[in-house]
């Protein structure tokens, strides 16, 4: 879950990571009020959950009231990467002398938390990674949940020009690491990590992504979700107890169990098709879930076929069959259904479905092959 910069700044402040004072405004009147308290110049920044706001014209330093109002209105009217601007952050402008980059994130391949740091901040790190990969340093926490300052000192010395900055960066980054773990982040990024007019380090931007799987224990943070950025179908699926992720393809998949759902998507790909979604109806067998799954999947106009792949263990195939039959009674199926059922109560399920004129498969390969064929 991404949170807005103004929310991430609040987290930074809680962890004593220096940020410029500021507030968030909906109207130019509110923005003026904040700016008067702070004193000019201020920076105004579109609060959208996408990167590259600067390039898109969503960030502007303004030095007087009339300019604030006109720039506020300009930014408010922007659409940045498809998103309208609802809120604008007004913060005391930092007199930026130099821009660094720092992030704490997860290296999935190494299975470790990594600090990524560069003296080439401000720009998007992906750009630097392409053009000057040697200018980006990585420091692995090696399973630790705190910054090993002695080992880190060697990295800090390569990035920051003097011991005062090395020390202050180390102290701030140790706090960023603390925030990363305490708030169950998958990313905590400061870009630019700036030197201000007094020569001190300060976070001039704040980006935090919280691991969705940890939201159950991050009650406060999870309330920060901006629903505008969530897929309505995915939210509804979650509400109905389904794990659902929309994809680009045209084979709708309904599967029991996350592992089999992944395997099904792989099989669809291997046999020449493209899955339209990941969907796990869960381990238990509730006919209602099959009905809900079909309804959600069928909203996708790309769907050419629906593949139901059930390996019955705790899930009973006859419950799934009941769900399918119930759905067929309620919705007119615009695409063919390919059903593979095996395991608990398989024979009962197959008989129920055969009576309704539906063919079923026991072999996953046969079912997937048939489903892919029907998309061509
Ligand atoms: P992003 O483009 O979405 O990452 O937005 P940022 O908040 O990082 O802002 C983009 C750029 O605007 C930064 O790299 C800075 O160069 C500039 N900027 C942001 N805040 C300030 C500020 O307080 N003072 C100055 N002088 N420049 C700023
Ligand atoms: Mn930035």
mmCIF file of C-alpha atoms and ligand atoms in Angstrom:
data_model
loop_
_atom_site.group_PDB
_atom_site.id
_atom_site.type_symbol
_atom_site.label_atom_id
_atom_site.label_comp_id
_atom_site.label_asym_id
_atom_site.label_seq_id
_atom_site.Cartn_x
_atom_site.Cartn_y
_atom_site.Cartn_z
ATOM 1 C CA UNK A 1 0.000 0.000 0.000
ATOM 2 C CA UNK A 2 1.384 3.337 -1.048
ATOM 3 C CA UNK A 3 0.807 6.347 1.152
ATOM 4 C CA UNK A 4 1.005 10.000 0.185
ATOM 5 C CA UNK A 5 4.082 12.121 0.742
ATOM 6 C CA UNK A 6 2.353 14.232 3.401
ATOM 7 C CA UNK A 7 1.521 11.036 5.315
ATOM 8 C CA UNK A 8 5.004 9.593 4.859
ATOM 9 C CA UNK A 9 6.438 12.897 6.138
ATOM 10 C CA UNK A 10 4.393 12.474 9.290
ATOM 11 C CA UNK A 11 5.940 9.046 9.782
ATOM 12 C CA UNK A 12 9.397 10.511 9.146
ATOM 13 C CA UNK A 13 8.737 13.164 11.801
ATOM 14 C CA UNK A 14 7.600 10.506 14.281
ATOM 15 C CA UNK A 15 10.919 8.752 13.758
ATOM 16 C CA UNK A 16 12.830 12.038 14.029
ATOM 17 C CA UNK A 17 13.907 12.096 10.403
ATOM 18 C CA UNK A 18 14.220 15.798 9.554
ATOM 19 C CA UNK A 19 11.572 17.189 7.193
ATOM 20 C CA UNK A 20 10.618 20.781 6.369
ATOM 21 C CA UNK A 21 7.577 22.106 8.203
ATOM 22 C CA UNK A 22 4.357 22.133 6.242
ATOM 23 C CA UNK A 23 0.750 21.141 5.855
ATOM 24 C CA UNK A 24 -1.646 19.868 3.272
ATOM 25 C CA UNK A 25 -4.252 21.995 1.489
ATOM 26 C CA UNK A 26 -7.372 21.397 -0.550
ATOM 27 C CA UNK A 27 -7.936 25.001 -1.581
ATOM 28 C CA UNK A 28 -5.681 27.930 -2.391
ATOM 29 C CA UNK A 29 -7.116 29.659 0.688
ATOM 30 C CA UNK A 30 -5.881 26.853 2.910
ATOM 31 C CA UNK A 31 -2.544 26.907 1.107
ATOM 32 C CA UNK A 32 -2.188 30.647 1.733
ATOM 33 C CA UNK A 33 -2.933 30.207 5.398
ATOM 34 C CA UNK A 34 -0.224 27.529 5.722
ATOM 35 C CA UNK A 35 2.282 29.576 3.698
ATOM 36 C CA UNK A 36 1.727 32.682 5.835
ATOM 37 C CA UNK A 37 2.513 30.697 8.965
ATOM 38 C CA UNK A 38 5.620 29.155 7.417
ATOM 39 C CA UNK A 39 6.873 32.252 5.631
ATOM 40 C CA UNK A 40 7.943 32.353 1.967
ATOM 41 C CA UNK A 41 9.464 30.783 -0.034
ATOM 42 C CA UNK A 42 7.397 27.616 0.144
ATOM 43 C CA UNK A 43 7.306 24.577 -2.113
ATOM 44 C CA UNK A 44 3.934 23.281 -3.254
ATOM 45 C CA UNK A 45 3.642 19.673 -4.316
ATOM 46 C CA UNK A 46 0.857 17.616 -5.883
ATOM 47 C CA UNK A 47 -0.058 14.685 -3.660
ATOM 48 C CA UNK A 48 -0.446 11.825 -6.110
ATOM 49 C CA UNK A 49 0.753 8.278 -5.568
ATOM 50 C CA UNK A 50 2.990 8.206 -8.617
ATOM 51 C CA UNK A 51 6.606 9.201 -9.112
ATOM 52 C CA UNK A 52 8.012 11.898 -11.343
ATOM 53 C CA UNK A 53 5.762 14.679 -10.105
ATOM 54 C CA UNK A 54 8.590 17.155 -10.540
ATOM 55 C CA UNK A 55 8.946 16.350 -14.254
ATOM 56 C CA UNK A 56 5.164 16.515 -14.692
ATOM 57 C CA UNK A 57 5.058 20.072 -13.308
ATOM 58 C CA UNK A 58 3.556 19.024 -9.991
ATOM 59 C CA UNK A 59 6.273 20.586 -7.790
ATOM 60 C CA UNK A 60 6.971 24.312 -7.606
ATOM 61 C CA UNK A 61 8.858 26.671 -5.306
ATOM 62 C CA UNK A 62 6.948 29.961 -4.930
ATOM 63 C CA UNK A 63 8.099 33.144 -3.276
ATOM 64 C CA UNK A 64 4.987 35.263 -2.870
ATOM 65 C CA UNK A 65 1.230 35.049 -2.366
ATOM 66 C CA UNK A 66 -0.050 35.778 -5.886
ATOM 67 C CA UNK A 67 2.367 33.232 -7.323
ATOM 68 C CA UNK A 68 1.274 30.700 -4.722
ATOM 69 C CA UNK A 69 -2.364 31.058 -5.718
ATOM 70 C CA UNK A 70 -1.743 30.853 -9.461
ATOM 71 C CA UNK A 71 0.658 27.900 -9.163
ATOM 72 C CA UNK A 72 -1.693 26.170 -6.722
ATOM 73 C CA UNK A 73 -4.525 26.439 -9.252
ATOM 74 C CA UNK A 74 -2.295 25.260 -12.072
ATOM 75 C CA UNK A 75 -1.139 22.173 -10.153
ATOM 76 C CA UNK A 76 -4.651 21.448 -8.909
ATOM 77 C CA UNK A 77 -5.799 21.238 -12.552
ATOM 78 C CA UNK A 78 -3.048 18.791 -13.587
ATOM 79 C CA UNK A 79 -3.562 15.147 -14.390
ATOM 80 C CA UNK A 80 -0.371 13.316 -13.467
ATOM 81 C CA UNK A 81 0.008 9.845 -15.001
ATOM 82 C CA UNK A 82 -3.775 9.591 -15.158
ATOM 83 C CA UNK A 83 -4.470 10.876 -11.651
ATOM 84 C CA UNK A 84 -6.161 14.133 -10.705
ATOM 85 C CA UNK A 85 -4.736 16.179 -7.842
ATOM 86 C CA UNK A 86 -6.943 16.359 -4.730
ATOM 87 C CA UNK A 87 -4.437 17.609 -2.167
ATOM 88 C CA UNK A 88 -1.357 19.799 -2.333
ATOM 89 C CA UNK A 89 1.429 19.833 0.200
ATOM 90 C CA UNK A 90 2.693 23.267 1.202
ATOM 91 C CA UNK A 91 6.099 23.082 2.903
ATOM 92 C CA UNK A 92 8.827 25.490 3.827
ATOM 93 C CA UNK A 93 11.102 25.524 0.764
ATOM 94 C CA UNK A 94 14.490 23.990 1.290
ATOM 95 C CA UNK A 95 17.419 25.880 -0.183
ATOM 96 C CA UNK A 96 18.787 22.706 -1.748
ATOM 97 C CA UNK A 97 22.591 22.646 -2.135
ATOM 98 C CA UNK A 98 22.962 19.009 -3.136
ATOM 99 C CA UNK A 99 20.649 16.045 -3.702
ATOM 100 C CA UNK A 100 21.410 12.510 -2.535
ATOM 101 C CA UNK A 101 19.290 9.393 -2.852
ATOM 102 C CA UNK A 102 18.633 6.859 -0.119
ATOM 103 C CA UNK A 103 16.161 4.003 0.191
ATOM 104 C CA UNK A 104 15.591 0.986 2.381
ATOM 105 C CA UNK A 105 13.910 -1.845 0.527
ATOM 106 C CA UNK A 106 13.780 -5.601 0.074
ATOM 107 C CA UNK A 107 16.035 -7.473 -2.315
ATOM 108 C CA UNK A 108 13.770 -10.399 -3.111
ATOM 109 C CA UNK A 109 16.481 -12.385 -4.838
ATOM 110 C CA UNK A 110 18.961 -12.119 -1.964
ATOM 111 C CA UNK A 111 16.191 -12.403 0.616
ATOM 112 C CA UNK A 112 17.629 -9.460 2.511
ATOM 113 C CA UNK A 113 16.881 -5.856 3.292
ATOM 114 C CA UNK A 114 19.109 -3.479 1.382
ATOM 115 C CA UNK A 115 19.981 0.187 1.691
ATOM 116 C CA UNK A 116 20.447 1.805 -1.691
ATOM 117 C CA UNK A 117 22.366 5.056 -1.665
ATOM 118 C CA UNK A 118 23.720 7.443 -4.247
ATOM 119 C CA UNK A 119 25.268 10.883 -4.395
ATOM 120 C CA UNK A 120 23.270 11.356 -7.607
ATOM 121 C CA UNK A 121 19.861 12.069 -6.097
ATOM 122 C CA UNK A 122 16.903 14.092 -7.280
ATOM 123 C CA UNK A 123 16.530 12.226 -10.531
ATOM 124 C CA UNK A 124 14.761 8.903 -10.737
ATOM 125 C CA UNK A 125 17.068 6.183 -9.462
ATOM 126 C CA UNK A 126 16.114 3.911 -12.378
ATOM 127 C CA UNK A 127 17.737 6.476 -14.672
ATOM 128 C CA UNK A 128 20.993 6.513 -12.698
ATOM 129 C CA UNK A 129 20.889 2.714 -12.598
ATOM 130 C CA UNK A 130 20.898 2.702 -16.400
ATOM 131 C CA UNK A 131 23.356 5.502 -17.092
ATOM 132 C CA UNK A 132 25.734 5.360 -14.090
ATOM 133 C CA UNK A 133 25.212 2.095 -12.235
ATOM 134 C CA UNK A 134 28.582 2.516 -10.475
ATOM 135 C CA UNK A 135 27.216 5.601 -8.726
ATOM 136 C CA UNK A 136 24.711 3.531 -6.767
ATOM 137 C CA UNK A 137 25.914 1.687 -3.689
ATOM 138 C CA UNK A 138 24.111 -1.149 -1.941
ATOM 139 C CA UNK A 139 24.435 -2.126 1.680
ATOM 140 C CA UNK A 140 22.824 -5.359 2.850
ATOM 141 C CA UNK A 141 21.560 -5.602 6.412
ATOM 142 C CA UNK A 142 22.541 -9.305 6.411
ATOM 143 C CA UNK A 143 19.449 -10.317 8.329
ATOM 144 C CA UNK A 144 19.852 -7.621 10.995
ATOM 145 C CA UNK A 145 17.019 -5.208 11.747
ATOM 146 C CA UNK A 146 19.248 -2.309 12.658
ATOM 147 C CA UNK A 147 22.038 -0.512 10.893
ATOM 148 C CA UNK A 148 25.437 -1.972 11.755
ATOM 149 C CA UNK A 149 27.098 1.425 11.947
ATOM 150 C CA UNK A 150 30.663 0.172 11.840
ATOM 151 C CA UNK A 151 30.152 -1.795 8.640
ATOM 152 C CA UNK A 152 28.008 1.048 7.219
ATOM 153 C CA UNK A 153 30.698 3.658 7.883
ATOM 154 C CA UNK A 154 32.660 2.407 4.849
ATOM 155 C CA UNK A 155 29.686 3.126 2.584
ATOM 156 C CA UNK A 156 28.946 6.505 4.155
ATOM 157 C CA UNK A 157 32.553 7.521 3.579
ATOM 158 C CA UNK A 158 32.217 6.854 -0.144
ATOM 159 C CA UNK A 159 29.102 9.004 -0.473
ATOM 160 C CA UNK A 160 29.400 11.943 1.911
ATOM 161 C CA UNK A 161 32.336 14.364 1.726
ATOM 162 C CA UNK A 162 33.109 14.865 5.426
ATOM 163 C CA UNK A 163 32.738 13.115 8.761
ATOM 164 C CA UNK A 164 30.062 15.506 10.011
ATOM 165 C CA UNK A 165 27.763 14.620 7.086
ATOM 166 C CA UNK A 166 28.709 10.953 7.318
ATOM 167 C CA UNK A 167 27.643 10.923 10.953
ATOM 168 C CA UNK A 168 24.438 12.811 10.405
ATOM 169 C CA UNK A 169 23.493 10.671 7.383
ATOM 170 C CA UNK A 170 24.188 7.538 9.396
ATOM 171 C CA UNK A 171 21.955 8.692 12.216
ATOM 172 C CA UNK A 172 19.095 9.576 9.834
ATOM 173 C CA UNK A 173 19.425 6.356 7.844
ATOM 174 C CA UNK A 174 19.422 4.306 11.063
ATOM 175 C CA UNK A 175 16.065 5.946 11.820
ATOM 176 C CA UNK A 176 14.830 5.169 8.320
ATOM 177 C CA UNK A 177 15.747 1.510 8.907
ATOM 178 C CA UNK A 178 13.849 1.596 12.209
ATOM 179 C CA UNK A 179 10.780 3.045 10.470
ATOM 180 C CA UNK A 180 11.091 0.448 7.705
ATOM 181 C CA UNK A 181 10.840 -2.437 10.168
ATOM 182 C CA UNK A 182 8.392 -0.959 12.661
ATOM 183 C CA UNK A 183 5.920 0.028 9.953
ATOM 184 C CA UNK A 184 6.359 -3.161 7.891
ATOM 185 C CA UNK A 185 7.493 -1.300 4.795
ATOM 186 C CA UNK A 186 8.524 -2.727 1.485
ATOM 187 C CA UNK A 187 10.072 0.653 0.633
ATOM 188 C CA UNK A 188 11.135 3.719 2.604
ATOM 189 C CA UNK A 189 12.771 6.205 0.242
ATOM 190 C CA UNK A 190 14.133 9.746 0.518
ATOM 191 C CA UNK A 191 14.772 11.366 -2.869
ATOM 192 C CA UNK A 192 16.092 13.945 -2.745
ATOM 193 C CA UNK A 193 17.887 13.462 0.555
ATOM 194 C CA UNK A 194 19.022 17.068 0.452
ATOM 195 C CA UNK A 195 21.634 19.345 1.946
ATOM 196 C CA UNK A 196 19.903 22.597 2.909
ATOM 197 C CA UNK A 197 21.251 26.139 3.103
ATOM 198 C CA UNK A 198 22.686 25.503 6.583
ATOM 199 C CA UNK A 199 24.583 22.482 5.274
ATOM 200 C CA UNK A 200 22.352 19.964 7.033
ATOM 201 C CA UNK A 201 20.706 16.833 5.665
ATOM 202 C CA UNK A 202 16.926 16.884 5.333
ATOM 203 C CA UNK A 203 14.297 14.736 3.606
ATOM 204 C CA UNK A 204 12.969 16.853 0.710
ATOM 205 C CA UNK A 205 10.614 14.063 -0.379
ATOM 206 C CA UNK A 206 9.167 11.027 1.413
ATOM 207 C CA UNK A 207 8.032 7.802 -0.158
ATOM 208 C CA UNK A 208 6.785 4.882 1.901
ATOM 209 C CA UNK A 209 5.146 1.657 0.747
ATOM 210 C CA UNK A 210 3.646 -0.649 3.370
ATOM 211 C CA UNK A 211 3.541 -4.405 2.795
ATOM 212 C CA UNK A 212 -0.146 -5.265 2.275
ATOM 213 C CA UNK A 213 0.368 -8.570 4.070
ATOM 214 C CA UNK A 214 1.275 -6.713 7.253
ATOM 215 C CA UNK A 215 -1.659 -4.306 7.286
ATOM 216 C CA UNK A 216 -3.502 -6.500 9.790
ATOM 217 C CA UNK A 217 -0.978 -5.403 12.399
ATOM 218 C CA UNK A 218 -0.570 -1.835 11.147
ATOM 219 C CA UNK A 219 -3.997 -0.582 12.078
ATOM 220 C CA UNK A 220 -3.066 3.088 12.173
ATOM 221 C CA UNK A 221 -1.144 3.074 8.920
ATOM 222 C CA UNK A 222 -3.765 1.028 7.090
ATOM 223 C CA UNK A 223 -6.268 3.835 7.652
ATOM 224 C CA UNK A 224 -4.118 6.005 5.382
ATOM 225 C CA UNK A 225 -5.170 4.054 2.288
ATOM 226 C CA UNK A 226 -6.331 6.266 -0.580
ATOM 227 C CA UNK A 227 -9.057 4.148 -2.180
ATOM 228 C CA UNK A 228 -8.797 6.141 -5.401
ATOM 229 C CA UNK A 229 -5.677 4.163 -6.254
ATOM 230 C CA UNK A 230 -7.124 0.708 -5.629
ATOM 231 C CA UNK A 231 -8.734 -1.438 -8.246
ATOM 232 C CA UNK A 232 -12.460 -1.607 -7.399
ATOM 233 C CA UNK A 233 -12.665 -5.279 -8.416
ATOM 234 C CA UNK A 234 -9.691 -6.223 -6.273
ATOM 235 C CA UNK A 235 -11.215 -4.449 -3.271
ATOM 236 C CA UNK A 236 -14.552 -6.185 -3.746
ATOM 237 C CA UNK A 237 -12.849 -9.558 -4.132
ATOM 238 C CA UNK A 238 -10.937 -8.999 -0.903
ATOM 239 C CA UNK A 239 -14.161 -8.083 0.850
ATOM 240 C CA UNK A 240 -15.699 -11.366 -0.346
ATOM 241 C CA UNK A 241 -12.791 -13.478 0.856
ATOM 242 C CA UNK A 242 -11.172 -14.002 -2.532
ATOM 243 C CA UNK A 243 -7.534 -13.322 -3.381
ATOM 244 C CA UNK A 244 -7.724 -11.652 -6.749
ATOM 245 C CA UNK A 245 -5.194 -9.864 -8.898
ATOM 246 C CA UNK A 246 -6.128 -8.521 -12.314
ATOM 247 C CA UNK A 247 -3.722 -9.259 -15.172
ATOM 248 C CA UNK A 248 -3.524 -8.478 -18.865
ATOM 249 C CA UNK A 249 -4.585 -11.734 -20.545
ATOM 250 C CA UNK A 250 -7.891 -13.314 -21.595
ATOM 251 C CA UNK A 251 -8.144 -16.644 -19.734
ATOM 252 C CA UNK A 252 -10.159 -16.027 -16.563
ATOM 253 C CA UNK A 253 -8.929 -18.355 -13.807
ATOM 254 C CA UNK A 254 -10.806 -19.634 -10.759
ATOM 255 C CA UNK A 255 -8.648 -21.892 -8.643
ATOM 256 C CA UNK A 256 -8.552 -23.212 -5.092
ATOM 257 C CA UNK A 257 -5.314 -22.511 -3.258
ATOM 258 C CA UNK A 258 -2.669 -19.910 -4.006
ATOM 259 C CA UNK A 259 -0.075 -22.470 -5.104
ATOM 260 C CA UNK A 260 -2.383 -24.132 -7.586
ATOM 261 C CA UNK A 261 -3.522 -20.703 -8.791
ATOM 262 C CA UNK A 262 0.102 -19.788 -9.535
ATOM 263 C CA UNK A 263 0.645 -23.186 -11.183
ATOM 264 C CA UNK A 264 -2.473 -22.685 -13.295
ATOM 265 C CA UNK A 265 -1.239 -19.330 -14.560
ATOM 266 C CA UNK A 266 2.111 -20.909 -15.420
ATOM 267 C CA UNK A 267 0.364 -23.732 -17.273
ATOM 268 C CA UNK A 268 -1.784 -21.278 -19.225
ATOM 269 C CA UNK A 269 1.364 -19.426 -20.256
ATOM 270 C CA UNK A 270 3.296 -22.592 -21.096
ATOM 271 C CA UNK A 271 0.484 -23.855 -23.296
ATOM 272 C CA UNK A 272 0.338 -20.625 -25.285
ATOM 273 C CA UNK A 273 -2.316 -18.580 -23.485
ATOM 274 C CA UNK A 274 -2.332 -15.587 -21.155
ATOM 275 C CA UNK A 275 -4.131 -15.520 -17.782
ATOM 276 C CA UNK A 276 -6.535 -12.637 -17.166
ATOM 277 C CA UNK A 277 -6.196 -12.879 -13.425
ATOM 278 C CA UNK A 278 -4.963 -14.674 -10.355
ATOM 279 C CA UNK A 279 -7.883 -15.874 -8.278
ATOM 280 C CA UNK A 280 -7.812 -18.100 -5.248
ATOM 281 C CA UNK A 281 -11.223 -19.022 -3.855
ATOM 282 C CA UNK A 282 -9.514 -20.294 -0.733
ATOM 283 C CA UNK A 283 -9.283 -23.694 0.840
ATOM 284 C CA UNK A 284 -12.828 -24.097 2.109
ATOM 285 C CA UNK A 285 -15.636 -24.803 -0.298
ATOM 286 C CA UNK A 286 -18.298 -22.160 -0.269
ATOM 287 C CA UNK A 287 -20.549 -22.138 -3.363
ATOM 288 C CA UNK A 288 -21.117 -18.414 -2.854
ATOM 289 C CA UNK A 289 -17.428 -17.755 -3.474
ATOM 290 C CA UNK A 290 -17.532 -19.408 -6.881
ATOM 291 C CA UNK A 291 -20.522 -17.273 -7.781
ATOM 292 C CA UNK A 292 -18.781 -14.079 -6.639
ATOM 293 C CA UNK A 293 -15.594 -15.074 -8.439
ATOM 294 C CA UNK A 294 -17.443 -15.597 -11.718
ATOM 295 C CA UNK A 295 -19.242 -12.279 -11.374
ATOM 296 C CA UNK A 296 -16.018 -10.353 -10.767
ATOM 297 C CA UNK A 297 -14.084 -12.085 -13.537
ATOM 298 C CA UNK A 298 -16.860 -11.566 -16.081
ATOM 299 C CA UNK A 299 -16.662 -7.794 -15.663
ATOM 300 C CA UNK A 300 -13.380 -7.907 -17.554
ATOM 301 C CA UNK A 301 -14.233 -7.333 -21.238
ATOM 302 C CA UNK A 302 -11.055 -9.133 -22.373
ATOM 303 C CA UNK A 303 -12.172 -12.510 -21.066
ATOM 304 C CA UNK A 304 -12.566 -15.180 -23.770
ATOM 305 C CA UNK A 305 -12.862 -18.271 -21.580
ATOM 306 C CA UNK A 306 -13.099 -19.128 -17.889
ATOM 307 C CA UNK A 307 -10.953 -21.928 -16.571
ATOM 308 C CA UNK A 308 -12.002 -23.433 -13.257
ATOM 309 C CA UNK A 309 -9.245 -25.579 -11.778
ATOM 310 C CA UNK A 310 -10.074 -27.368 -8.532
ATOM 311 C CA UNK A 311 -7.937 -29.863 -6.694
ATOM 312 C CA UNK A 312 -10.352 -31.122 -4.061
ATOM 313 C CA UNK A 313 -8.862 -31.715 -0.644
ATOM 314 C CA UNK A 314 -10.665 -29.807 2.051
ATOM 315 C CA UNK A 315 -12.464 -28.154 -0.842
ATOM 316 C CA UNK A 316 -15.293 -30.420 -1.934
ATOM 317 C CA UNK A 317 -15.791 -30.653 -5.693
ATOM 318 C CA UNK A 318 -19.593 -30.922 -5.247
ATOM 319 C CA UNK A 319 -19.660 -27.579 -3.416
ATOM 320 C CA UNK A 320 -17.799 -26.025 -6.307
ATOM 321 C CA UNK A 321 -20.272 -27.639 -8.735
ATOM 322 C CA UNK A 322 -23.154 -26.184 -6.695
ATOM 323 C CA UNK A 323 -21.537 -22.749 -6.981
ATOM 324 C CA UNK A 324 -21.119 -23.125 -10.732
ATOM 325 C CA UNK A 325 -24.737 -24.233 -11.224
ATOM 326 C CA UNK A 326 -26.011 -21.435 -9.022
ATOM 327 C CA UNK A 327 -24.006 -18.940 -11.057
ATOM 328 C CA UNK A 328 -25.341 -20.327 -14.341
ATOM 329 C CA UNK A 329 -28.846 -19.793 -13.016
ATOM 330 C CA UNK A 330 -28.126 -16.199 -12.141
ATOM 331 C CA UNK A 331 -25.870 -15.015 -14.926
ATOM 332 C CA UNK A 332 -25.905 -15.574 -18.628
ATOM 333 C CA UNK A 333 -22.443 -16.917 -19.375
ATOM 334 C CA UNK A 334 -21.029 -14.917 -22.291
ATOM 335 C CA UNK A 335 -17.899 -17.114 -22.637
ATOM 336 C CA UNK A 336 -17.235 -20.848 -22.487
ATOM 337 C CA UNK A 337 -16.425 -22.505 -19.156
ATOM 338 C CA UNK A 338 -13.686 -25.105 -18.939
ATOM 339 C CA UNK A 339 -13.862 -27.049 -15.717
ATOM 340 C CA UNK A 340 -11.257 -29.314 -14.206
ATOM 341 C CA UNK A 341 -12.202 -31.075 -11.001
ATOM 342 C CA UNK A 342 -10.341 -33.765 -9.168
ATOM 343 C CA UNK A 343 -10.280 -35.070 -5.592
ATOM 344 C CA UNK A 344 -12.917 -34.987 -2.871
ATOM 345 C CA UNK A 345 -16.423 -35.808 -4.197
ATOM 346 C CA UNK A 346 -15.205 -35.565 -7.770
ATOM 347 C CA UNK A 347 -17.683 -38.155 -9.104
ATOM 348 C CA UNK A 348 -20.696 -36.433 -7.501
ATOM 349 C CA UNK A 349 -19.604 -33.070 -8.883
ATOM 350 C CA UNK A 350 -19.056 -34.401 -12.375
ATOM 351 C CA UNK A 351 -22.484 -36.004 -12.431
ATOM 352 C CA UNK A 352 -24.137 -32.763 -11.279
ATOM 353 C CA UNK A 353 -22.380 -30.784 -13.973
ATOM 354 C CA UNK A 354 -22.957 -33.396 -16.692
ATOM 355 C CA UNK A 355 -26.714 -33.184 -15.991
ATOM 356 C CA UNK A 356 -26.462 -29.463 -16.726
ATOM 357 C CA UNK A 357 -24.681 -30.246 -19.987
ATOM 358 C CA UNK A 358 -21.194 -29.243 -18.820
ATOM 359 C CA UNK A 359 -18.067 -31.173 -19.715
ATOM 360 C CA UNK A 360 -15.435 -31.603 -17.037
ATOM 361 C CA UNK A 361 -11.820 -32.672 -17.059
ATOM 362 C CA UNK A 362 -9.711 -34.515 -14.526
ATOM 363 C CA UNK A 363 -6.411 -33.640 -16.116
ATOM 364 C CA UNK A 364 -5.130 -30.129 -15.645
ATOM 365 C CA UNK A 365 -3.151 -30.262 -18.886
ATOM 366 C CA UNK A 366 -6.231 -31.236 -20.900
ATOM 367 C CA UNK A 367 -8.334 -28.500 -19.324
ATOM 368 C CA UNK A 368 -5.716 -25.804 -19.818
ATOM 369 C CA UNK A 369 -5.096 -26.917 -23.415
ATOM 370 C CA UNK A 370 -8.833 -26.718 -24.128
ATOM 371 C CA UNK A 371 -9.143 -23.287 -22.462
ATOM 372 C CA UNK A 372 -6.233 -21.869 -24.448
ATOM 373 C CA UNK A 373 -7.672 -23.349 -27.690
ATOM 374 C CA UNK A 374 -10.942 -21.522 -27.031
ATOM 375 C CA UNK A 375 -9.154 -18.160 -26.895
ATOM 376 C CA UNK A 376 -7.718 -18.521 -30.394
HETATM 377 P P1 LIG B 1 9.077 13.705 -7.384
HETATM 378 O O1 LIG B 1 9.488 14.296 -8.683
HETATM 379 O O2 LIG B 1 7.689 13.142 -7.456
HETATM 380 O O3 LIG B 1 10.039 12.726 -6.832
HETATM 381 O O4 LIG B 1 8.975 14.940 -6.350
HETATM 382 P P2 LIG B 1 10.071 15.587 -5.378
HETATM 383 O O5 LIG B 1 9.412 15.927 -4.133
HETATM 384 O O6 LIG B 1 11.266 14.732 -5.262
HETATM 385 O O7 LIG B 1 10.439 16.932 -6.110
HETATM 386 C C1 LIG B 1 11.043 16.977 -7.364
HETATM 387 C C2 LIG B 1 12.185 17.953 -7.369
HETATM 388 O O8 LIG B 1 11.732 19.235 -6.978
HETATM 389 C C3 LIG B 1 13.293 17.616 -6.399
HETATM 390 O O9 LIG B 1 14.221 16.723 -6.937
HETATM 391 C C4 LIG B 1 13.903 18.971 -6.136
HETATM 392 O O10 LIG B 1 14.855 19.262 -7.123
HETATM 393 C C5 LIG B 1 12.727 19.913 -6.282
HETATM 394 N N1 LIG B 1 12.269 20.281 -4.923
HETATM 395 C C6 LIG B 1 11.417 19.600 -4.119
HETATM 396 N N2 LIG B 1 11.290 20.227 -2.940
HETATM 397 C C7 LIG B 1 12.078 21.316 -2.980
HETATM 398 C C8 LIG B 1 12.394 22.362 -2.064
HETATM 399 O O11 LIG B 1 11.920 22.423 -0.928
HETATM 400 N N3 LIG B 1 13.257 23.321 -2.495
HETATM 401 C C9 LIG B 1 13.824 23.275 -3.726
HETATM 402 N N4 LIG B 1 14.678 24.226 -4.046
HETATM 403 N N5 LIG B 1 13.559 22.324 -4.602
HETATM 404 C C10 LIG B 1 12.691 21.350 -4.260
HETATM 405 MN MN1 LIG B 2 11.305 12.605 -5.231
#
